[in-house]
Amino acid sequence: MDEDRIVTGDGKSVTVVVSRVVNPGHEQEYDEWVKKLSEAARQSPGNTGVTILIPPPGKTGLHHVVMRFTDDKSMHIWETSYIRQKLSNEADAFSRRSRQEATGLETWFSIPDCPELETPPHWKMATVTFLAVFVLSIAILKLLQWLFTGMNFYLEGFLVALLLVSILTWVVMPFLSQKIFRKWLYK
């Protein structure tokens, strides 16, 4: 399969990202092909939209198309359709498939303005994550104990996990990986 499948937050809708590296000198063929792909995907049952991501000026090569579907079944209908397979085979003449996989932590350590930069070594990611989890878990635990003395053990565990994951995902890890440890992580 030449598409990366990402399930969005609600657990039902599905987003598919098609990534291709266009061979030099074949950009016009790609542009014509992506219009056909976009139109075909929009015609597919359950498709809720197609977004074509254009590389910044001066950057060529890696191109992405984002397709959204109402559910897994609609996405599967598209993926197994004759037209998608035909268009995918057509694109092989002027581009190659690009697939990226992440084990999980890499999503905290990607740099938005430089997507082609490789992720840091796992030991560096684990070190930064450990430091963040250690400090944050103690702080959250102490705060909850101070606010709610005698709280049920399971409720306390639930709240610690909920707050820890939320704060790590949207506040602490982006800040640590993009601002504080960026130079160390990527050298």
PDB file of C-alpha atoms in Angstrom:
ATOM      1  CA  MET A   1       0.000   0.000   0.000  1.00  0.00           C
ATOM      2  CA  ASP A   2       1.387   3.414  -0.900  1.00  0.00           C
ATOM      3  CA  GLU A   3      -0.670   5.322   1.613  1.00  0.00           C
ATOM      4  CA  ASP A   4      -0.192   5.981   5.292  1.00  0.00           C
ATOM      5  CA  ARG A   5      -3.347   5.455   7.297  1.00  0.00           C
ATOM      6  CA  ILE A   6      -3.968   7.697  10.274  1.00  0.00           C
ATOM      7  CA  VAL A   7      -7.116   7.401  12.393  1.00  0.00           C
ATOM      8  CA  THR A   8      -8.289  10.795  13.599  1.00  0.00           C
ATOM      9  CA  GLY A   9      -9.282  11.653  17.151  1.00  0.00           C
ATOM     10  CA  ASP A  10     -12.928  10.610  17.118  1.00  0.00           C
ATOM     11  CA  GLY A  11     -12.106   6.978  16.337  1.00  0.00           C
ATOM     12  CA  LYS A  12     -14.469   6.867  13.363  1.00  0.00           C
ATOM     13  CA  SER A  13     -13.310   9.216  10.614  1.00  0.00           C
ATOM     14  CA  VAL A  14     -10.141   8.238   8.793  1.00  0.00           C
ATOM     15  CA  THR A  15      -7.437  10.309   7.146  1.00  0.00           C
ATOM     16  CA  VAL A  16      -5.176   8.845   4.465  1.00  0.00           C
ATOM     17  CA  VAL A  17      -1.930  10.575   3.533  1.00  0.00           C
ATOM     18  CA  VAL A  18      -0.473   9.733   0.118  1.00  0.00           C
ATOM     19  CA  SER A  19       3.219  10.640  -0.107  1.00  0.00           C
ATOM     20  CA  ARG A  20       5.230  10.505  -3.320  1.00  0.00           C
ATOM     21  CA  VAL A  21       8.675  11.647  -4.394  1.00  0.00           C
ATOM     22  CA  VAL A  22       8.366  13.150  -7.872  1.00  0.00           C
ATOM     23  CA  ASN A  23      11.221  12.431 -10.266  1.00  0.00           C
ATOM     24  CA  PRO A  24      13.034  15.623 -11.371  1.00  0.00           C
ATOM     25  CA  GLY A  25      11.521  17.078 -14.537  1.00  0.00           C
ATOM     26  CA  HIS A  26       8.185  15.291 -14.064  1.00  0.00           C
ATOM     27  CA  GLU A  27       6.402  17.893 -11.949  1.00  0.00           C
ATOM     28  CA  GLN A  28       3.843  18.692 -14.657  1.00  0.00           C
ATOM     29  CA  GLU A  29       2.920  15.005 -14.988  1.00  0.00           C
ATOM     30  CA  TYR A  30       2.487  14.862 -11.222  1.00  0.00           C
ATOM     31  CA  ASP A  31       0.285  17.985 -11.242  1.00  0.00           C
ATOM     32  CA  GLU A  32      -1.990  16.445 -13.883  1.00  0.00           C
ATOM     33  CA  TRP A  33      -2.057  13.116 -12.027  1.00  0.00           C
ATOM     34  CA  VAL A  34      -2.861  14.665  -8.640  1.00  0.00           C
ATOM     35  CA  LYS A  35      -5.877  16.439 -10.165  1.00  0.00           C
ATOM     36  CA  LYS A  36      -7.178  13.073 -11.421  1.00  0.00           C
ATOM     37  CA  LEU A  37      -6.489  11.455  -8.037  1.00  0.00           C
ATOM     38  CA  SER A  38      -8.230  14.266  -6.191  1.00  0.00           C
ATOM     39  CA  GLU A  39     -11.299  14.109  -8.428  1.00  0.00           C
ATOM     40  CA  ALA A  40     -11.521  10.316  -8.184  1.00  0.00           C
ATOM     41  CA  ALA A  41     -11.176  10.376  -4.395  1.00  0.00           C
ATOM     42  CA  ARG A  42     -13.882  13.048  -4.086  1.00  0.00           C
ATOM     43  CA  GLN A  43     -16.230  10.776  -6.084  1.00  0.00           C
ATOM     44  CA  SER A  44     -15.598   7.857  -3.724  1.00  0.00           C
ATOM     45  CA  PRO A  45     -18.443   7.115  -1.272  1.00  0.00           C
ATOM     46  CA  GLY A  46     -17.757   8.529   2.181  1.00  0.00           C
ATOM     47  CA  ASN A  47     -15.017  10.929   1.086  1.00  0.00           C
ATOM     48  CA  THR A  48     -15.261  14.188   3.036  1.00  0.00           C
ATOM     49  CA  GLY A  49     -12.447  16.079   1.377  1.00  0.00           C
ATOM     50  CA  VAL A  50      -9.059  16.114  -0.303  1.00  0.00           C
ATOM     51  CA  THR A  51      -6.192  18.481   0.483  1.00  0.00           C
ATOM     52  CA  ILE A  52      -3.153  18.776  -1.777  1.00  0.00           C
ATOM     53  CA  LEU A  53      -0.055  19.930   0.084  1.00  0.00           C
ATOM     54  CA  ILE A  54       2.284  21.901  -2.157  1.00  0.00           C
ATOM     55  CA  PRO A  55       5.998  21.945  -1.267  1.00  0.00           C
ATOM     56  CA  PRO A  56       7.444  25.364  -0.374  1.00  0.00           C
ATOM     57  CA  PRO A  57       9.088  27.373  -3.180  1.00  0.00           C
ATOM     58  CA  GLY A  58      12.478  25.957  -4.111  1.00  0.00           C
ATOM     59  CA  LYS A  59      11.657  22.571  -2.587  1.00  0.00           C
ATOM     60  CA  THR A  60      10.742  19.792  -4.951  1.00  0.00           C
ATOM     61  CA  GLY A  61      10.450  16.093  -4.620  1.00  0.00           C
ATOM     62  CA  LEU A  62       8.216  15.013  -1.748  1.00  0.00           C
ATOM     63  CA  HIS A  63       4.502  15.723  -2.275  1.00  0.00           C
ATOM     64  CA  HIS A  64       1.531  14.842  -0.065  1.00  0.00           C
ATOM     65  CA  VAL A  65      -2.195  14.438  -0.635  1.00  0.00           C
ATOM     66  CA  VAL A  66      -4.490  14.208   2.399  1.00  0.00           C
ATOM     67  CA  MET A  67      -7.825  12.423   1.947  1.00  0.00           C
ATOM     68  CA  ARG A  68     -10.521  12.232   4.597  1.00  0.00           C
ATOM     69  CA  PHE A  69     -13.245   9.599   4.870  1.00  0.00           C
ATOM     70  CA  THR A  70     -16.280   9.257   7.127  1.00  0.00           C
ATOM     71  CA  ASP A  71     -15.219   5.847   8.417  1.00  0.00           C
ATOM     72  CA  ASP A  72     -12.946   2.839   7.990  1.00  0.00           C
ATOM     73  CA  LYS A  73     -15.341   1.154   5.561  1.00  0.00           C
ATOM     74  CA  SER A  74     -15.359   4.165   3.202  1.00  0.00           C
ATOM     75  CA  MET A  75     -11.573   4.340   3.324  1.00  0.00           C
ATOM     76  CA  HIS A  76     -11.343   0.608   2.551  1.00  0.00           C
ATOM     77  CA  ILE A  77     -13.679   1.016  -0.441  1.00  0.00           C
ATOM     78  CA  TRP A  78     -11.355   3.723  -1.786  1.00  0.00           C
ATOM     79  CA  GLU A  79      -8.150   1.778  -1.108  1.00  0.00           C
ATOM     80  CA  THR A  80      -9.401  -1.338  -2.871  1.00  0.00           C
ATOM     81  CA  SER A  81     -11.031   0.482  -5.782  1.00  0.00           C
ATOM     82  CA  TYR A  82      -9.875  -0.130  -9.325  1.00  0.00           C
ATOM     83  CA  ILE A  83      -9.420   3.599  -9.991  1.00  0.00           C
ATOM     84  CA  ARG A  84      -7.134   4.105  -6.981  1.00  0.00           C
ATOM     85  CA  GLN A  85      -4.976   1.152  -7.972  1.00  0.00           C
ATOM     86  CA  LYS A  86      -4.877   2.350 -11.585  1.00  0.00           C
ATOM     87  CA  LEU A  87      -3.884   5.883 -10.557  1.00  0.00           C
ATOM     88  CA  SER A  88      -1.268   4.569  -8.154  1.00  0.00           C
ATOM     89  CA  ASN A  89       0.279   2.477 -10.927  1.00  0.00           C
ATOM     90  CA  GLU A  90       0.198   5.485 -13.299  1.00  0.00           C
ATOM     91  CA  ALA A  91       2.137   7.570 -10.786  1.00  0.00           C
ATOM     92  CA  ASP A  92       4.897   4.946 -10.624  1.00  0.00           C
ATOM     93  CA  ALA A  93       6.031   6.132 -14.082  1.00  0.00           C
ATOM     94  CA  PHE A  94       7.076   9.585 -12.794  1.00  0.00           C
ATOM     95  CA  SER A  95       7.372   9.210  -9.024  1.00  0.00           C
ATOM     96  CA  ARG A  96       8.074   6.730  -6.281  1.00  0.00           C
ATOM     97  CA  ARG A  97       6.084   5.870  -3.216  1.00  0.00           C
ATOM     98  CA  SER A  98       7.249   7.276   0.080  1.00  0.00           C
ATOM     99  CA  ARG A  99       6.211   5.710   3.342  1.00  0.00           C
ATOM    100  CA  GLN A 100       7.127   6.953   6.792  1.00  0.00           C
ATOM    101  CA  GLU A 101       6.507   5.000   9.950  1.00  0.00           C
ATOM    102  CA  ALA A 102       6.764   6.227  13.492  1.00  0.00           C
ATOM    103  CA  THR A 103       7.006   4.075  16.602  1.00  0.00           C
ATOM    104  CA  GLY A 104       5.228   6.697  18.680  1.00  0.00           C
ATOM    105  CA  LEU A 105       7.778   8.968  20.319  1.00  0.00           C
ATOM    106  CA  GLU A 106       8.895  10.384  16.953  1.00  0.00           C
ATOM    107  CA  THR A 107       5.681  12.374  16.707  1.00  0.00           C
ATOM    108  CA  TRP A 108       6.788  14.422  19.726  1.00  0.00           C
ATOM    109  CA  PHE A 109      10.193  14.996  18.159  1.00  0.00           C
ATOM    110  CA  SER A 110       9.335  16.112  14.619  1.00  0.00           C
ATOM    111  CA  ILE A 111      10.213  19.630  13.539  1.00  0.00           C
ATOM    112  CA  PRO A 112       7.388  21.316  11.592  1.00  0.00           C
ATOM    113  CA  ASP A 113       9.625  23.638   9.579  1.00  0.00           C
ATOM    114  CA  CYS A 114      12.011  20.835   8.616  1.00  0.00           C
ATOM    115  CA  PRO A 115      10.070  17.588   7.985  1.00  0.00           C
ATOM    116  CA  GLU A 116      12.921  15.924   6.094  1.00  0.00           C
ATOM    117  CA  LEU A 117      15.113  16.020   9.210  1.00  0.00           C
ATOM    118  CA  GLU A 118      15.539  12.578  10.714  1.00  0.00           C
ATOM    119  CA  THR A 119      14.235  11.850  14.181  1.00  0.00           C
ATOM    120  CA  PRO A 120      16.772  11.796  17.026  1.00  0.00           C
ATOM    121  CA  PRO A 121      18.250   8.544  18.348  1.00  0.00           C
ATOM    122  CA  HIS A 122      15.832   6.586  20.524  1.00  0.00           C
ATOM    123  CA  TRP A 123      18.022   6.969  23.611  1.00  0.00           C
ATOM    124  CA  LYS A 124      17.844  10.775  23.354  1.00  0.00           C
ATOM    125  CA  MET A 125      14.062  10.694  22.895  1.00  0.00           C
ATOM    126  CA  ALA A 126      13.741   8.338  25.878  1.00  0.00           C
ATOM    127  CA  THR A 127      15.937  10.594  28.041  1.00  0.00           C
ATOM    128  CA  VAL A 128      13.888  13.729  27.351  1.00  0.00           C
ATOM    129  CA  THR A 129      10.628  11.804  27.782  1.00  0.00           C
ATOM    130  CA  PHE A 130      11.812  10.276  31.084  1.00  0.00           C
ATOM    131  CA  LEU A 131      12.791  13.687  32.470  1.00  0.00           C
ATOM    132  CA  ALA A 132       9.437  15.169  31.479  1.00  0.00           C
ATOM    133  CA  VAL A 133       7.398  12.257  32.859  1.00  0.00           C
ATOM    134  CA  PHE A 134       9.399  12.139  36.111  1.00  0.00           C
ATOM    135  CA  VAL A 135       9.045  15.841  36.936  1.00  0.00           C
ATOM    136  CA  LEU A 136       5.479  16.189  35.696  1.00  0.00           C
ATOM    137  CA  SER A 137       4.153  13.044  37.407  1.00  0.00           C
ATOM    138  CA  ILE A 138       5.533  14.157  40.793  1.00  0.00           C
ATOM    139  CA  ALA A 139       4.096  17.658  40.329  1.00  0.00           C
ATOM    140  CA  ILE A 140       0.657  16.371  39.293  1.00  0.00           C
ATOM    141  CA  LEU A 141       0.559  13.804  42.102  1.00  0.00           C
ATOM    142  CA  LYS A 142       1.501  16.385  44.743  1.00  0.00           C
ATOM    143  CA  LEU A 143      -1.024  18.886  43.359  1.00  0.00           C
ATOM    144  CA  LEU A 144      -3.855  16.337  43.435  1.00  0.00           C
ATOM    145  CA  GLN A 145      -2.925  15.218  46.967  1.00  0.00           C
ATOM    146  CA  TRP A 146      -2.897  18.842  48.101  1.00  0.00           C
ATOM    147  CA  LEU A 147      -6.217  19.683  46.431  1.00  0.00           C
ATOM    148  CA  PHE A 148      -8.077  16.468  47.227  1.00  0.00           C
ATOM    149  CA  THR A 149      -6.841  14.778  50.397  1.00  0.00           C
ATOM    150  CA  GLY A 150      -8.160  11.259  50.773  1.00  0.00           C
ATOM    151  CA  MET A 151      -9.023  10.853  47.078  1.00  0.00           C
ATOM    152  CA  ASN A 152      -9.900   7.363  45.866  1.00  0.00           C
ATOM    153  CA  PHE A 153      -6.731   5.554  44.690  1.00  0.00           C
ATOM    154  CA  TYR A 154      -8.181   4.641  41.273  1.00  0.00           C
ATOM    155  CA  LEU A 155      -9.598   8.108  40.662  1.00  0.00           C
ATOM    156  CA  GLU A 156      -6.248   9.613  41.590  1.00  0.00           C
ATOM    157  CA  GLY A 157      -4.466   7.240  39.174  1.00  0.00           C
ATOM    158  CA  PHE A 158      -6.939   8.099  36.437  1.00  0.00           C
ATOM    159  CA  LEU A 159      -6.505  11.853  36.927  1.00  0.00           C
ATOM    160  CA  VAL A 160      -2.700  11.576  37.051  1.00  0.00           C
ATOM    161  CA  ALA A 161      -2.669   9.608  33.781  1.00  0.00           C
ATOM    162  CA  LEU A 162      -5.168  11.957  32.100  1.00  0.00           C
ATOM    163  CA  LEU A 163      -3.317  15.115  33.106  1.00  0.00           C
ATOM    164  CA  LEU A 164       0.117  13.619  32.419  1.00  0.00           C
ATOM    165  CA  VAL A 165      -0.721  12.505  28.878  1.00  0.00           C
ATOM    166  CA  SER A 166      -2.563  15.730  28.019  1.00  0.00           C
ATOM    167  CA  ILE A 167       0.115  18.066  29.348  1.00  0.00           C
ATOM    168  CA  LEU A 168       2.936  16.010  27.810  1.00  0.00           C
ATOM    169  CA  THR A 169       1.280  15.838  24.396  1.00  0.00           C
ATOM    170  CA  TRP A 170       0.198  19.440  23.961  1.00  0.00           C
ATOM    171  CA  VAL A 171       2.499  21.472  26.192  1.00  0.00           C
ATOM    172  CA  VAL A 172       5.634  19.908  27.654  1.00  0.00           C
ATOM    173  CA  MET A 173       6.987  17.653  24.884  1.00  0.00           C
ATOM    174  CA  PRO A 174       6.543  20.167  22.052  1.00  0.00           C
ATOM    175  CA  PHE A 175       8.242  22.807  24.234  1.00  0.00           C
ATOM    176  CA  LEU A 176      11.109  20.537  25.326  1.00  0.00           C
ATOM    177  CA  SER A 177      11.749  19.017  21.898  1.00  0.00           C
ATOM    178  CA  GLN A 178      11.377  22.243  19.900  1.00  0.00           C
ATOM    179  CA  LYS A 179      12.867  24.837  22.251  1.00  0.00           C
ATOM    180  CA  ILE A 180      14.931  23.457  25.142  1.00  0.00           C
ATOM    181  CA  PHE A 181      16.588  20.280  23.797  1.00  0.00           C
ATOM    182  CA  ARG A 182      16.345  20.912  20.036  1.00  0.00           C
ATOM    183  CA  LYS A 183      20.076  21.424  19.400  1.00  0.00           C
ATOM    184  CA  TRP A 184      21.090  18.439  21.539  1.00  0.00           C
ATOM    185  CA  LEU A 185      18.451  16.122  20.065  1.00  0.00           C
ATOM    186  CA  TYR A 186      19.331  16.828  16.433  1.00  0.00           C
ATOM    187  CA  LYS A 187      23.132  16.997  16.540  1.00  0.00           C
TER     188      LYS A 187
END
